[in-house]
PDB file of C-alpha atoms and ligand atoms in Angstrom:
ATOM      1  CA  UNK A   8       0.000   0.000   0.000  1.00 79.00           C
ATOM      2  CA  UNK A   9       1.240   3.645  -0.698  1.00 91.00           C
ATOM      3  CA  UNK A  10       2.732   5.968   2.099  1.00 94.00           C
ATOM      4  CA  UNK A  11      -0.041   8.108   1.604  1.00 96.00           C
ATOM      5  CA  UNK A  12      -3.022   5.765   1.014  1.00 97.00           C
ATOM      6  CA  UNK A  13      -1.655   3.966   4.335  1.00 96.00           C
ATOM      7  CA  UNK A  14      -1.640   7.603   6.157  1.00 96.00           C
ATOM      8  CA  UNK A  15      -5.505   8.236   5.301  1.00 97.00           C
ATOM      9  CA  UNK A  16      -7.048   5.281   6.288  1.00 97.00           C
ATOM     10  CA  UNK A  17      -5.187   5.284   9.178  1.00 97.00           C
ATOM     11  CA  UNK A  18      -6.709   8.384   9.932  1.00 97.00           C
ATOM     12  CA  UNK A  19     -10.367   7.058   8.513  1.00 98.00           C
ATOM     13  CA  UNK A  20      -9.695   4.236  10.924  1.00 97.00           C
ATOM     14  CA  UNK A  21      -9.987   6.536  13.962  1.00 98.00           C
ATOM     15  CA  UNK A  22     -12.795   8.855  12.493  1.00 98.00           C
ATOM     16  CA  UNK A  23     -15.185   5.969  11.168  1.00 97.00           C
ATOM     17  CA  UNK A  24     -14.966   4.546  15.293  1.00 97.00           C
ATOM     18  CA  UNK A  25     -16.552   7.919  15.833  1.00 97.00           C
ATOM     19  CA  UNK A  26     -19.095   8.327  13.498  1.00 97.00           C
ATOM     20  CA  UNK A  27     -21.180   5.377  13.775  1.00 95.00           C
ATOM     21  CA  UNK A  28     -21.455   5.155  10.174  1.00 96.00           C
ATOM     22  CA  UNK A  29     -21.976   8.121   8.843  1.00 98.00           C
ATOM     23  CA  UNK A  30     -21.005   8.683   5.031  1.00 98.00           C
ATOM     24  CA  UNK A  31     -20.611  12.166   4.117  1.00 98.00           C
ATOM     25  CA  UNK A  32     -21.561  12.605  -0.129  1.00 98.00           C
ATOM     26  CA  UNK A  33     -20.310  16.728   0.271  1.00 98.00           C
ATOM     27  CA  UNK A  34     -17.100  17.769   2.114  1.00 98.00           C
ATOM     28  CA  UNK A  35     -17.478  21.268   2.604  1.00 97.00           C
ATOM     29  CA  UNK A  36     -14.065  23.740   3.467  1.00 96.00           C
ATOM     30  CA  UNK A  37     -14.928  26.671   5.451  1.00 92.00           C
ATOM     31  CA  UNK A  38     -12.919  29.514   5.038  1.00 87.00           C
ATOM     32  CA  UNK A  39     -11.536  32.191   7.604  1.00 76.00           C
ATOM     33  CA  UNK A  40     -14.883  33.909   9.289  1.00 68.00           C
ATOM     34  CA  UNK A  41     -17.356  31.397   8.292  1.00 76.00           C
ATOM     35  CA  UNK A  42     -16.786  28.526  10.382  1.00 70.00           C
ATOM     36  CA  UNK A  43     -20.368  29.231  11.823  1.00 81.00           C
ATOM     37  CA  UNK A  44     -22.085  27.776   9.534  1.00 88.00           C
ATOM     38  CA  UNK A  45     -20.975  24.217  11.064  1.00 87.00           C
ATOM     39  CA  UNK A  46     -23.240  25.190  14.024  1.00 87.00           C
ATOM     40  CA  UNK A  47     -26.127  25.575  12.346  1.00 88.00           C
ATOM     41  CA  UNK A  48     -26.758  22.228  10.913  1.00 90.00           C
ATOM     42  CA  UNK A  49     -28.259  19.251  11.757  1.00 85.00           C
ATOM     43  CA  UNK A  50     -25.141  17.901  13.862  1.00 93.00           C
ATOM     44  CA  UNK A  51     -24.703  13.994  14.173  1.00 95.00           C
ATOM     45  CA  UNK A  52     -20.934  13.905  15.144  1.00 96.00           C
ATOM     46  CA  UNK A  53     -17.585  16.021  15.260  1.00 96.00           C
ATOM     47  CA  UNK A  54     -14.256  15.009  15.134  1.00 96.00           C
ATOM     48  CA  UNK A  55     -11.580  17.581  16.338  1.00 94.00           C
ATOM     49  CA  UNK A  56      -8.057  17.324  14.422  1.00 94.00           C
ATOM     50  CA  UNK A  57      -6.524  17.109  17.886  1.00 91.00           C
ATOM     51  CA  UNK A  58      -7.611  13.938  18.564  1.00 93.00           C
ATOM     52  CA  UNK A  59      -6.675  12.138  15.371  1.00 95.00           C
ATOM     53  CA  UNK A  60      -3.291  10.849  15.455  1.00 93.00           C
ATOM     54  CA  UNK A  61      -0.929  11.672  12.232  1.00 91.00           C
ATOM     55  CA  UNK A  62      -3.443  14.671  11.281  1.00 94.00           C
ATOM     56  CA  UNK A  63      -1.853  18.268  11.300  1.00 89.00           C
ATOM     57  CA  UNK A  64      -3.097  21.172  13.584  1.00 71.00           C
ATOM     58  CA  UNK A  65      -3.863  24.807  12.537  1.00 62.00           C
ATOM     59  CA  UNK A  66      -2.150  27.407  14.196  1.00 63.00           C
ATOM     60  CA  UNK A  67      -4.100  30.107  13.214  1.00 62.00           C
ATOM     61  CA  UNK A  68      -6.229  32.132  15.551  1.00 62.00           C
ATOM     62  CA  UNK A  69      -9.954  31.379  14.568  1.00 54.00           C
ATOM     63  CA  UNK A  70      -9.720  28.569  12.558  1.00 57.00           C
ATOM     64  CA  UNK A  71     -11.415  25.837  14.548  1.00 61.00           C
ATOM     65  CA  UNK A  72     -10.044  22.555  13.971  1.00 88.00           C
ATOM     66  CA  UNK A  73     -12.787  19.801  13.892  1.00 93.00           C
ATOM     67  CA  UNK A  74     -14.375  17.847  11.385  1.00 96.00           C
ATOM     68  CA  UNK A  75     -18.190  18.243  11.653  1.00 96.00           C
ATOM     69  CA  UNK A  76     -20.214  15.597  10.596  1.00 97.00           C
ATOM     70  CA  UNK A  77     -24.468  16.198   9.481  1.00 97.00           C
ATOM     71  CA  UNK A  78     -27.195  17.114   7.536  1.00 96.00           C
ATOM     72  CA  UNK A  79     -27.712  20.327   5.693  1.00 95.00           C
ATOM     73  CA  UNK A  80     -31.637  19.356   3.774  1.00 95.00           C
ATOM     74  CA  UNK A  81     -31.326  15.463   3.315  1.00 95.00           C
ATOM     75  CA  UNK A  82     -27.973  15.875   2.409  1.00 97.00           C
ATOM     76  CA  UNK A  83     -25.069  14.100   4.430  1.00 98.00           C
ATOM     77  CA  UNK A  84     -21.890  16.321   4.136  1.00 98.00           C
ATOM     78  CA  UNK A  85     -18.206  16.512   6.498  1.00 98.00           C
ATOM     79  CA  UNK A  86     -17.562  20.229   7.300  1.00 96.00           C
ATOM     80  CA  UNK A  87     -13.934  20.964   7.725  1.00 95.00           C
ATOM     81  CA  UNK A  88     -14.115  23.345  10.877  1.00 91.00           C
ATOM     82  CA  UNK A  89     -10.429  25.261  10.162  1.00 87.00           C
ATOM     83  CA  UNK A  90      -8.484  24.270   6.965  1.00 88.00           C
ATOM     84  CA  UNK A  91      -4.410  23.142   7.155  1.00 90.00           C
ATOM     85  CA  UNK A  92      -2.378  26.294   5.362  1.00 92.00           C
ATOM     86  CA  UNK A  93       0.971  25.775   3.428  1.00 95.00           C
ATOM     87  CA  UNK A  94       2.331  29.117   5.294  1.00 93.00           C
ATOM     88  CA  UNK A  95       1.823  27.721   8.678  1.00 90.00           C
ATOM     89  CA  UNK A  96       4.606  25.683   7.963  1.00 92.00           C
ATOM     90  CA  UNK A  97       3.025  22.120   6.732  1.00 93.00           C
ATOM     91  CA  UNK A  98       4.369  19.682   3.889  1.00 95.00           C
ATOM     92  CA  UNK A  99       1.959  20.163   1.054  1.00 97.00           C
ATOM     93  CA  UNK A 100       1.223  16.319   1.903  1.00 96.00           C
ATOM     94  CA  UNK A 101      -0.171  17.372   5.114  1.00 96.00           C
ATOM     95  CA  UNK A 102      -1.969  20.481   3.069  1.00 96.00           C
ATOM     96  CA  UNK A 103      -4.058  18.569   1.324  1.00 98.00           C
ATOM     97  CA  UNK A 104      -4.161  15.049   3.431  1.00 98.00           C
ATOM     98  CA  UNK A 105      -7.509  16.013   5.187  1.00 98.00           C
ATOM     99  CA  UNK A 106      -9.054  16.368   1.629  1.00 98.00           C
ATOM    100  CA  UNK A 107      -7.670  12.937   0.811  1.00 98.00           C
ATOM    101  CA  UNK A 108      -9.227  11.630   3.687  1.00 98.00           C
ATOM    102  CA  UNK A 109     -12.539  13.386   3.206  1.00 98.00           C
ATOM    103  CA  UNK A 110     -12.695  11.297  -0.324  1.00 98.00           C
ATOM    104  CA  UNK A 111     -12.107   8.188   1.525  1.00 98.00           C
ATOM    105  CA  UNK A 112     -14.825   8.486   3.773  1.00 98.00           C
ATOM    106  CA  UNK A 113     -17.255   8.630   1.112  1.00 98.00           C
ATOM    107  CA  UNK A 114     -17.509  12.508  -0.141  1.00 98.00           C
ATOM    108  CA  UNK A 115     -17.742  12.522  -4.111  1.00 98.00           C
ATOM    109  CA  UNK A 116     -17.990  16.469  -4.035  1.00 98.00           C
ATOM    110  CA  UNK A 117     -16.171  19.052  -2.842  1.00 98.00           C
ATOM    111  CA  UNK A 118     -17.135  22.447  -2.012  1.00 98.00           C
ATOM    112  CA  UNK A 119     -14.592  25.124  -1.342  1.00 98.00           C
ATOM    113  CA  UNK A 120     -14.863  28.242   0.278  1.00 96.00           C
ATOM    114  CA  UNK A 121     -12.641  30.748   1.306  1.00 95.00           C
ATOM    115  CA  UNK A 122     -11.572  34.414   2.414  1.00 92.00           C
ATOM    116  CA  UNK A 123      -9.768  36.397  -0.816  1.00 95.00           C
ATOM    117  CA  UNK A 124      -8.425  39.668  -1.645  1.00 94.00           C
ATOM    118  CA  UNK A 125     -10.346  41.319  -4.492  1.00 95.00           C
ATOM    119  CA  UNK A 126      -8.386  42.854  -7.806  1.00 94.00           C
ATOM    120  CA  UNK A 127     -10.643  45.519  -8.975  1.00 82.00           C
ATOM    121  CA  UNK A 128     -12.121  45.026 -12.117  1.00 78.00           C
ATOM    122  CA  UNK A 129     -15.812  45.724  -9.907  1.00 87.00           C
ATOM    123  CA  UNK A 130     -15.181  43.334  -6.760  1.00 89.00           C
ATOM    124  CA  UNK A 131     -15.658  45.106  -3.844  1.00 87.00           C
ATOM    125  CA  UNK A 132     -15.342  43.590  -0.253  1.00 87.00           C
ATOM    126  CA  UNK A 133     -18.300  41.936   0.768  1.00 89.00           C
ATOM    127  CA  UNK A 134     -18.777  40.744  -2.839  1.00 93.00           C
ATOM    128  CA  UNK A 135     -19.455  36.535  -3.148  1.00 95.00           C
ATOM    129  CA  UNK A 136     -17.208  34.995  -6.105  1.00 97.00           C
ATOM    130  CA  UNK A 137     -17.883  31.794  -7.936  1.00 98.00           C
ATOM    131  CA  UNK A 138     -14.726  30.223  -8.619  1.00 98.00           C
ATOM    132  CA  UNK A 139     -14.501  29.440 -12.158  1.00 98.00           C
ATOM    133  CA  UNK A 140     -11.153  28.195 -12.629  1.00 98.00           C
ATOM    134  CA  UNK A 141      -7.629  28.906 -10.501  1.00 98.00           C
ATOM    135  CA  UNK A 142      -4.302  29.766 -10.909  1.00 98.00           C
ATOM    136  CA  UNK A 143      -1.141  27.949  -8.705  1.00 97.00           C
ATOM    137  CA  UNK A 144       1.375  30.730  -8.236  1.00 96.00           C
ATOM    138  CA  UNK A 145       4.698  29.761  -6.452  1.00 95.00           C
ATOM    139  CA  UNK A 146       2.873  26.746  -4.688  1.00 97.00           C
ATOM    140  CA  UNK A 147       4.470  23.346  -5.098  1.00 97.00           C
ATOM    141  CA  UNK A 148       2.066  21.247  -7.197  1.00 98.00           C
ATOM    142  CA  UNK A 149       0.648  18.959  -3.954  1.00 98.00           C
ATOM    143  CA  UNK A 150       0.770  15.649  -6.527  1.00 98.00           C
ATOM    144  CA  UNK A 151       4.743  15.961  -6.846  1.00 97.00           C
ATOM    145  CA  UNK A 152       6.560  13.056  -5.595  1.00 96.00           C
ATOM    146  CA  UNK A 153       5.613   9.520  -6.344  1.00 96.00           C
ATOM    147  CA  UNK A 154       2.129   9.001  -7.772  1.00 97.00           C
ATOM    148  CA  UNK A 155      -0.235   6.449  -5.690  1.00 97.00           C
ATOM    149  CA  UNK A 156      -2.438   5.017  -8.650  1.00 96.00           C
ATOM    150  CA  UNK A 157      -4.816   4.266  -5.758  1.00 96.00           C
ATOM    151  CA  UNK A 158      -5.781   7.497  -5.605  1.00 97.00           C
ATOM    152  CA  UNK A 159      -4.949   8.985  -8.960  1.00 98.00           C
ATOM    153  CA  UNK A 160      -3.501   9.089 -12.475  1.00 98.00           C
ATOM    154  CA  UNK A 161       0.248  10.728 -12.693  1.00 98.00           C
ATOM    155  CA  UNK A 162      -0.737  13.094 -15.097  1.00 98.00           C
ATOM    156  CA  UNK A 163      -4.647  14.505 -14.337  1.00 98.00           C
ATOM    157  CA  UNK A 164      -6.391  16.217 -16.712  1.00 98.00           C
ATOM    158  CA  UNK A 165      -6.789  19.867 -15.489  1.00 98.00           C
ATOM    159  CA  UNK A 166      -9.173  20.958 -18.073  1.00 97.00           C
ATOM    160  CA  UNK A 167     -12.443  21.445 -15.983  1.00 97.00           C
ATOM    161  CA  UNK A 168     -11.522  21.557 -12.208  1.00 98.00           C
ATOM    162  CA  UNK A 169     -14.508  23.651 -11.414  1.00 98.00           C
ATOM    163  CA  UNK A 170     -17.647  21.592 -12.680  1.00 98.00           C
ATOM    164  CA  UNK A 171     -20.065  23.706 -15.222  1.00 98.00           C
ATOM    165  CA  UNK A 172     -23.276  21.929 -13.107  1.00 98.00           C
ATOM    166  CA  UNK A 173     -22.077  22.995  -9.614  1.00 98.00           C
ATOM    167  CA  UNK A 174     -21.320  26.276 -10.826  1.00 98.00           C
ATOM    168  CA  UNK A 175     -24.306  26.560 -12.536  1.00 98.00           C
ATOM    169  CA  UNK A 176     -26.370  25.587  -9.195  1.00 98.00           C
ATOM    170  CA  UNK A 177     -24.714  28.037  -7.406  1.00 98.00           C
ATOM    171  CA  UNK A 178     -25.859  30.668 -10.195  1.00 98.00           C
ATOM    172  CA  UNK A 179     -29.379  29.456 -10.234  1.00 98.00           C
ATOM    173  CA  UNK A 180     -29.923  29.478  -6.203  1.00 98.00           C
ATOM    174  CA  UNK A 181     -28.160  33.074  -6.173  1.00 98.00           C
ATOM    175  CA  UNK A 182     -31.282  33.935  -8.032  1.00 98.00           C
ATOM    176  CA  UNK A 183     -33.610  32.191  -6.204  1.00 97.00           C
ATOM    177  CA  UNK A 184     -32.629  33.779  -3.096  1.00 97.00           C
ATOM    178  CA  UNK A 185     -31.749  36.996  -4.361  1.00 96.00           C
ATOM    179  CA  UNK A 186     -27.803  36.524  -2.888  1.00 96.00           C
ATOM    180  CA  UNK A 187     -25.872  38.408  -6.352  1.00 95.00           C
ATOM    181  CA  UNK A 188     -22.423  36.226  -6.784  1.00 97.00           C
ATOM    182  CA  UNK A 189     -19.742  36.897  -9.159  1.00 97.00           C
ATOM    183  CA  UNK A 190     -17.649  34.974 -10.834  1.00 97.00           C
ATOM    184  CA  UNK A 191     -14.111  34.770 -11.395  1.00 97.00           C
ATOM    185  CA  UNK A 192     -10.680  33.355 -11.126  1.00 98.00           C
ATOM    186  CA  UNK A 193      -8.643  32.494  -7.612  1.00 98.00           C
ATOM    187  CA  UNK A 194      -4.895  32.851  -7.686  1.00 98.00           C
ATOM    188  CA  UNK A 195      -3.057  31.021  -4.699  1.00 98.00           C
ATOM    189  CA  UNK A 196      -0.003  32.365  -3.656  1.00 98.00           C
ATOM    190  CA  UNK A 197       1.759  30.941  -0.389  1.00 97.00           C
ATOM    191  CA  UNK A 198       1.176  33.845   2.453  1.00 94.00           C
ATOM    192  CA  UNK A 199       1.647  34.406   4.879  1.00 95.00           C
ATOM    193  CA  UNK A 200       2.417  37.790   4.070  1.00 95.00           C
ATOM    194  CA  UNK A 201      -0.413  39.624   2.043  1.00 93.00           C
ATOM    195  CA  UNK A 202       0.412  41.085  -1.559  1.00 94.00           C
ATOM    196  CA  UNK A 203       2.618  43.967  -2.542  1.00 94.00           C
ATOM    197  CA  UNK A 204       0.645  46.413  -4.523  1.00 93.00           C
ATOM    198  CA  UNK A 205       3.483  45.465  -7.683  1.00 95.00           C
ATOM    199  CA  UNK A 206       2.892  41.589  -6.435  1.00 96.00           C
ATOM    200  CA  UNK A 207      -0.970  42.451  -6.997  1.00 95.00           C
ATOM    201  CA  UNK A 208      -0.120  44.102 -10.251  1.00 95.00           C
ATOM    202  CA  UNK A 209       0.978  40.735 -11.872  1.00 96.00           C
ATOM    203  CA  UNK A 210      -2.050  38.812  -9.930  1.00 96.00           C
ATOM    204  CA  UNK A 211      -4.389  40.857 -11.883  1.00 96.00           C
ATOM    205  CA  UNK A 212      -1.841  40.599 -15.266  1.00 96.00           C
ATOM    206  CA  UNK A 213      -2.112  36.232 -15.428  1.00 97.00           C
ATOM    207  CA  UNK A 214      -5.481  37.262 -15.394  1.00 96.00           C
ATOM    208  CA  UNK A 215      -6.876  36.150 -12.150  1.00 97.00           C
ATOM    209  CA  UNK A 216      -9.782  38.423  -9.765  1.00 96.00           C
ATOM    210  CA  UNK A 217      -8.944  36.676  -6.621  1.00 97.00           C
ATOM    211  CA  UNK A 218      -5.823  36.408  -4.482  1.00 97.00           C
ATOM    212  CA  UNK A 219      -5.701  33.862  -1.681  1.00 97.00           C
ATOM    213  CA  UNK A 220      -3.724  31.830   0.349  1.00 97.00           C
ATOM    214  CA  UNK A 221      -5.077  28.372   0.143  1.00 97.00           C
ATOM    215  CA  UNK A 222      -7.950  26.163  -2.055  1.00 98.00           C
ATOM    216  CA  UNK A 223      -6.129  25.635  -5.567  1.00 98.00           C
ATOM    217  CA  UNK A 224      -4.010  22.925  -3.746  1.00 98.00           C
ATOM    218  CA  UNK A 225      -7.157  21.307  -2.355  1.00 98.00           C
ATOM    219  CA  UNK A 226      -8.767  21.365  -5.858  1.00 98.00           C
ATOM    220  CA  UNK A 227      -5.543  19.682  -7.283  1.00 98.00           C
ATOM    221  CA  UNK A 228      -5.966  16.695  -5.208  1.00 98.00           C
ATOM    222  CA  UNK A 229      -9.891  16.565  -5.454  1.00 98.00           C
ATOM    223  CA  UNK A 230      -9.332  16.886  -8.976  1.00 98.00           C
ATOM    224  CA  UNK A 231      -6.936  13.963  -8.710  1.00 98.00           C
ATOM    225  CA  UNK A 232      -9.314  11.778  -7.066  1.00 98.00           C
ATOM    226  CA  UNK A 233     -11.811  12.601  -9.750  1.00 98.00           C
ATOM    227  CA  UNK A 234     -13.575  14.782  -6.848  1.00 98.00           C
ATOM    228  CA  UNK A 235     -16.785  16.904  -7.995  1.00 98.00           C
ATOM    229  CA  UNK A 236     -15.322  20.462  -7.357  1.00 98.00           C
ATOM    230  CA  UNK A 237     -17.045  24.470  -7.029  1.00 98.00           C
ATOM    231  CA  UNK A 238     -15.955  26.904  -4.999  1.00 98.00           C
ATOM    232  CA  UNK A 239     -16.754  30.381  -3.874  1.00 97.00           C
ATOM    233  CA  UNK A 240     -14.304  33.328  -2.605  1.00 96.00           C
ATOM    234  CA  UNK A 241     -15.892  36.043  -0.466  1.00 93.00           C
ATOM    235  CA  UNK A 242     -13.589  38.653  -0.850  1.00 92.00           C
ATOM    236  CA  UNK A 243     -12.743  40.278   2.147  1.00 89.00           C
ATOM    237  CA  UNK A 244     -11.260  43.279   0.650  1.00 89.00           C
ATOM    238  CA  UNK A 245      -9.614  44.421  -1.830  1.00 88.00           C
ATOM    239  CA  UNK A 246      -5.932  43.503  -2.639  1.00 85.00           C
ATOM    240  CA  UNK A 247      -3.239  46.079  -2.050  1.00 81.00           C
ATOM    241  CA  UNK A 248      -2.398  48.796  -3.752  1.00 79.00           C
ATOM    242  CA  UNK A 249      -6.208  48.389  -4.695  1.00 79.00           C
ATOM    243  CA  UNK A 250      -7.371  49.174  -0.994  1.00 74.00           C
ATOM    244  CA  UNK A 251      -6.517  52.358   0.388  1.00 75.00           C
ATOM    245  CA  UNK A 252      -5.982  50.905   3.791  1.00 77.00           C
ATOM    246  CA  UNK A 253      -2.686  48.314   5.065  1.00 80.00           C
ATOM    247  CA  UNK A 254      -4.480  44.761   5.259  1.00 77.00           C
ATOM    248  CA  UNK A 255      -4.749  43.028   8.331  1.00 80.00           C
ATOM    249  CA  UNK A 256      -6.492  39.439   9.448  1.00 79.00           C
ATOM    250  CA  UNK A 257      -9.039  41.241  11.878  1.00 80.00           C
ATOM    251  CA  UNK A 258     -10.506  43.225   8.791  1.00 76.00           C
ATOM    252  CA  UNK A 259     -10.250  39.376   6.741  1.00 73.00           C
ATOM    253  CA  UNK A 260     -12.532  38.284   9.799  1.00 75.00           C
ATOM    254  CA  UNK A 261     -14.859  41.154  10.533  1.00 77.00           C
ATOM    255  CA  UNK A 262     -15.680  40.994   7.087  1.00 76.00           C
ATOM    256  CA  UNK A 263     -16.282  37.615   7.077  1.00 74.00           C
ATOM    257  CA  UNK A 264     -18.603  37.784   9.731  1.00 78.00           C
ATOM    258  CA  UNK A 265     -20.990  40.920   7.680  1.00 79.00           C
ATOM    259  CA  UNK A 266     -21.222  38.526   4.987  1.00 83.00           C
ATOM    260  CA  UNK A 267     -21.506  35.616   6.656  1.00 86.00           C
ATOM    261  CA  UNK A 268     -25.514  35.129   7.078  1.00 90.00           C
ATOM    262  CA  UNK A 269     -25.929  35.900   2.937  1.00 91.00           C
ATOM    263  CA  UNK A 270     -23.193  33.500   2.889  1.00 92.00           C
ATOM    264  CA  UNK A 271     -23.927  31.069   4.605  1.00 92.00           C
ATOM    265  CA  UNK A 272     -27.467  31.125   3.418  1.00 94.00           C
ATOM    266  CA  UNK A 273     -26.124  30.379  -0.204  1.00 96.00           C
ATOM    267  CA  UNK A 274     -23.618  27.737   0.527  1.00 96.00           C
ATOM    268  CA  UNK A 275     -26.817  25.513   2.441  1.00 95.00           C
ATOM    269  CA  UNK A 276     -29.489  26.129   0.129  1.00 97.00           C
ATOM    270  CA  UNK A 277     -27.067  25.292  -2.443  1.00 97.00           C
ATOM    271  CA  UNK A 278     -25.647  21.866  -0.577  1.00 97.00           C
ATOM    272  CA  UNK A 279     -29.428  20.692  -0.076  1.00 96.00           C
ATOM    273  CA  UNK A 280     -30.215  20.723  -3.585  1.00 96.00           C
ATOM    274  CA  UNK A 281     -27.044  18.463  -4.297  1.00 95.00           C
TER     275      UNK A 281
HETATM  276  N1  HPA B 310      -4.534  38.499  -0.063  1.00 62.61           N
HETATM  277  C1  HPA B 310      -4.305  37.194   0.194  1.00 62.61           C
HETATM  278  N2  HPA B 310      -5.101  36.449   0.931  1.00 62.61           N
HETATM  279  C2  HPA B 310      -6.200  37.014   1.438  1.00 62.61           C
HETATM  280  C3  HPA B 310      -6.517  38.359   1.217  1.00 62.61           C
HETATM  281  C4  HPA B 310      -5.635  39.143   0.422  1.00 62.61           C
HETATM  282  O1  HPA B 310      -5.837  40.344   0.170  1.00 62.61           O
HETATM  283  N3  HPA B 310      -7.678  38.606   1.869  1.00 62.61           N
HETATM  284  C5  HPA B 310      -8.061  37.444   2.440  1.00 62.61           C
HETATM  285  N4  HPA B 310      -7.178  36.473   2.190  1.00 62.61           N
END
């Protein structure tokens, strides 16, 4: 068995004897400010990263570290309470390895979400973006090292990360509950320093609308495991150089919280329909 095939189910192993089980068909990623929205579902277990042996902790003040297991509608999704960031210091392995084990407990679709600095071009902060594709800047590619057919093909296909149907869910229940979304592309970059205005400058020149530090890794793998994928950026504010005012994670949060009921409205309404 692979290293890394091995390392999830060892994992799995401990979750399943906790979930009496439970099989999750949607793992959902909340991102900084929104971890909420794990409270107000229809809980049947949680999981906290703490006690699973082998799984890496976040550091980060705010992020929650629990897995969250329920019902949002009829159906059964994992919530990942606090994602694992390259910049706090993690192998990409470790990145991506609760997304890995996510898949293995039964989730065919992802859904990402996640904090991001807007790049003009009309984003303003508060503004919900569907992710329609992502750029990898100065991240290593999470599949480098030997390939574990178990879990994928060497060489995946990259051409449609983001699937057209999810995204176009996500369009139609904007308009049925009258929550506007944009649409766009994310560009991950490592953090965990935010942008110079000159770094934001080439963001918006590879042609992306969203700067963030996490989520394109996490697609890679999904994508790997042939993973169902859409995402949405609620951008927090806007990049600098763009904003008038020196970036800090307090204004990321507080921002995060104002959107959060709109937001969190969308991402269940949208999750009970799948
Ligand atoms: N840059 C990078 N990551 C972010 C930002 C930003 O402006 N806002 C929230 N996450």
């Amino acid at each position: 068995m692979g290293k890394i095939v091995d390392r999830v189910d060892k994992c799995c192993d401990y979750i399943k004897s906790k979930i009496d089980g439970f099989v999750p068909k949607v793992a959902l990623i909340l991102g900084s400010g929104l971890g909420d929205l794990a409270e107000q579902i229809e809980v049947v277990a949680s999981v906290d990263y703490s006690d699973i042996q082998g799984f890496p902790q976040s550091t980060v003040a705010g992020h929650k570290g629990r897995f969250v297991f329920g019902h949002i509608g009829e159906t059964p999704v994992v919530i990942m309470q606090g994602r694992v960031h390259y910049y706090e210091g993690y192998t990409m392995e470790d990145v991506v390895l609760p997304i890995r084990i996510m898949h293995s407990l039964g989730a065919g679709t992802l859904f990402l979400t996640n904090a991001a600095g807007g790049l003009g071009d009309g984003f303003k902060a508060g503004d919900l973006m569907v992710i329609t594709d992502h750029i990898s800047c100065f991240v290593p590619n999470p599949l480098l090292g030997p390939n574990e057919d178990a879990l994928g093909v060497r060489f995946p296909d990259m051409s449609n990360v983001y699937d057209k149907d999810l995204q176009q869910l996500i369009f139609d229940t904007s308009a049925k509950l009258n929550i506007p979304v944009k649409q766009g592309v994310y560009l991950q970059l490592t953090g965990p320093s935010y942008e110079t205005p000159a770094e934001v400058r080439m963001c918006k020149l590879l042609g992306a609308s969203a700067v963030g530090m996490s989520t394109a890794v996490e697609a890679v793998v999904a994508n790997h495991m042939k993973m169902k994928i859409c995402g949405i950026s609620f951008i927090s504010n806007l990049a600098s150089g763009i904003s008038e005012t020196p970036l800090s994670h307090e204004e990321v949060k507080a921002a995060g919280d104002a959107v959060a009921p709109k937001f969190q409205a969308l991402v269940k309404e949208v999750i009970a329909s799948m």
